[in-house]
């Protein structure tokens, strides 16, 4: 059975019953363009689908997620956003930390330039990934370490 993305998002919405949401998550596993699940914004759906989109993304392997890990890091700007905690937990488990560290450097520099202290604090939780610590440049590591310990 094939459904359109709008119908899928209708199922994933927090306005749908739990059974429908679970069915939507299962159907989403067959979507080839995983980037549609990165904090979608539309006329009909937005934050109401983010939690389930995060659940869907968190099930993808690193080989797929490495292509959207920058968008996942941007999701961490506010841990109150639906799905942000799920994305954080998934990024902490990310194995390809050499690539992830490149994106973290970009996001840390952006957060510093925009004085987004909460985003820096949220990203600092990624230091729970021991392998990531080894791949981060010392200056970026220090910025996140300072936030992580405050």
C-alpha positions as a printed NumPy array, in Angstrom:
array([[ 0.   ,  0.   ,  0.   ],
       [ 1.363,  3.377, -0.991],
       [ 0.398,  6.637,  0.711],
       [ 1.481, 10.212,  0.178],
       [ 3.631, 12.164,  2.583],
       [ 0.709, 14.383,  3.621],
       [-1.352, 11.351,  4.585],
       [ 1.65 ,  9.898,  6.408],
       [ 2.116, 13.13 ,  8.363],
       [-1.608, 13.065,  9.219],
       [-0.96 ,  9.658, 10.795],
       [ 2.193, 10.84 , 12.593],
       [ 0.532, 13.906, 14.104],
       [ 0.049, 14.016, 17.872],
       [-3.591, 14.731, 16.989],
       [-3.966, 11.148, 15.744],
       [-4.689,  8.27 , 18.082],
       [-1.803,  6.15 , 19.317],
       [-2.583,  3.187, 17.043],
       [-2.602,  5.425, 13.973],
       [ 0.667,  7.048, 15.032],
       [ 2.334,  3.641, 15.471],
       [ 1.061,  2.571, 12.047],
       [ 2.44 ,  5.791, 10.568],
       [ 5.839,  5.097, 12.12 ],
       [ 5.82 ,  1.62 , 10.58 ],
       [ 4.829,  2.956,  7.159],
       [ 7.513,  5.629,  7.395],
       [10.18 ,  2.919,  7.38 ],
       [ 9.482,  2.55 ,  3.66 ],
       [10.063,  6.215,  2.836],
       [13.232,  6.546,  0.768],
       [13.731, 10.285,  1.304],
       [14.491, 10.307,  5.046],
       [15.204, 14.046,  5.047],
       [11.448, 14.755,  5.035],
       [11.535, 13.79 ,  8.72 ],
       [13.971, 16.583,  9.714],
       [11.715, 18.985, 11.597],
       [ 9.163, 19.315,  8.811],
       [ 7.406, 22.661,  8.456],
       [ 4.333, 22.975,  6.36 ],
       [ 0.967, 24.563,  6.112],
       [-0.725, 21.611,  7.762],
       [ 1.944, 19.958,  9.911],
       [ 4.901, 21.171, 11.895],
       [ 5.783, 20.465, 15.535],
       [ 2.825, 18.103, 15.798],
       [ 4.817, 15.463, 13.879],
       [ 8.323, 16.152, 15.185],
       [ 8.273, 13.623, 18.031],
       [ 7.341, 10.782, 15.707],
       [ 9.752, 12.026, 13.041],
       [12.52 , 11.86 , 15.639],
       [11.509,  8.287, 16.484],
       [11.688,  7.393, 12.794],
       [15.077,  9.023, 12.261],
       [16.506,  7.427, 15.387],
       [15.956,  3.99 , 13.856],
       [18.099,  4.687, 10.788],
       [21.687,  3.405, 10.778],
       [24.642,  5.778, 10.939],
       [25.357,  5.174,  7.247],
       [22.084,  6.938,  6.403],
       [22.02 ,  9.482,  9.22 ],
       [25.458, 10.845,  8.435],
       [23.852, 12.693,  5.525],
       [21.394, 14.508,  7.781],
       [23.372, 14.78 , 11.02 ],
       [23.77 , 18.545, 10.544],
       [19.975, 18.913, 10.566],
       [19.819, 16.671, 13.599],
       [22.302, 18.884, 15.431],
       [20.186, 21.92 , 14.61 ],
       [17.261, 20.121, 16.259],
       [19.179, 20.442, 19.517],
       [18.806, 24.224, 19.55 ],
       [15.914, 23.76 , 21.967],
       [15.438, 20.57 , 23.974],
       [11.838, 21.592, 24.561],
       [11.087, 20.975, 20.892],
       [ 9.238, 17.714, 20.316],
       [11.678, 14.912, 19.564],
       [14.822, 16.82 , 20.576],
       [15.679, 14.416, 23.421],
       [15.279, 11.437, 21.067],
       [17.608, 13.072, 18.54 ],
       [20.132, 13.872, 21.276],
       [20.125, 10.265, 22.504],
       [20.618,  9.007, 18.944],
       [23.484, 11.418, 18.25 ],
       [25.221, 10.344, 21.456],
       [25.243,  6.793, 20.04 ],
       [26.533,  7.913, 16.634],
       [29.562,  5.825, 15.619],
       [30.964,  7.874, 12.7  ],
       [32.252, 10.562, 15.005],
       [34.85 , 11.863, 12.549],
       [32.091, 13.118, 10.264],
       [29.823, 14.141, 13.121],
       [32.611, 16.212, 14.637],
       [32.849, 18.275, 11.428],
       [29.178, 19.18 , 11.746],
       [29.533, 19.872, 15.458],
       [32.355, 22.314, 14.741],
       [30.061, 24.14 , 12.31 ],
       [27.166, 24.248, 14.8  ],
       [29.341, 25.326, 17.731],
       [30.774, 28.187, 15.68 ],
       [27.265, 29.207, 14.628],
       [25.983, 29.025, 18.213],
       [28.925, 31.104, 19.442],
       [28.424, 33.701, 16.695],
       [24.732, 33.995, 17.569],
       [25.302, 33.731, 21.332],
       [23.02 , 30.696, 21.595],
       [24.191, 29.472, 24.978],
       [21.391, 26.951, 25.411],
       [22.263, 25.285, 22.096],
       [25.89 , 25.024, 23.2  ],
       [24.742, 23.524, 26.481],
       [22.517, 21.049, 24.677],
       [25.311, 20.015, 22.307],
       [27.659, 19.561, 25.263],
       [25.693, 16.435, 26.199],
       [27.219, 14.839, 23.091],
       [30.468, 14.581, 25.051],
       [28.997, 11.435, 26.587],
       [30.195,  9.796, 23.356],
       [33.812,  8.938, 24.232],
       [34.828,  8.519, 20.599],
       [33.501, 11.956, 19.748],
       [35.729, 13.572, 22.366],
       [38.767, 12.234, 20.514],
       [37.66 , 13.667, 17.168],
       [36.745, 17.188, 18.206],
       [39.293, 19.968, 17.829],
       [40.598, 21.032, 21.234],
       [39.014, 24.514, 21.117],
       [35.57 , 23.121, 20.25 ],
       [35.917, 20.377, 22.857],
       [36.786, 23.004, 25.475],
       [33.734, 25.124, 24.602],
       [31.43 , 22.11 , 24.985],
       [33.255, 20.808, 28.069],
       [32.85 , 24.166, 29.805],
       [29.087, 24.082, 29.112],
       [28.782, 20.432, 30.102],
       [30.28 , 21.012, 33.518],
       [28.286, 24.13 , 34.386]])
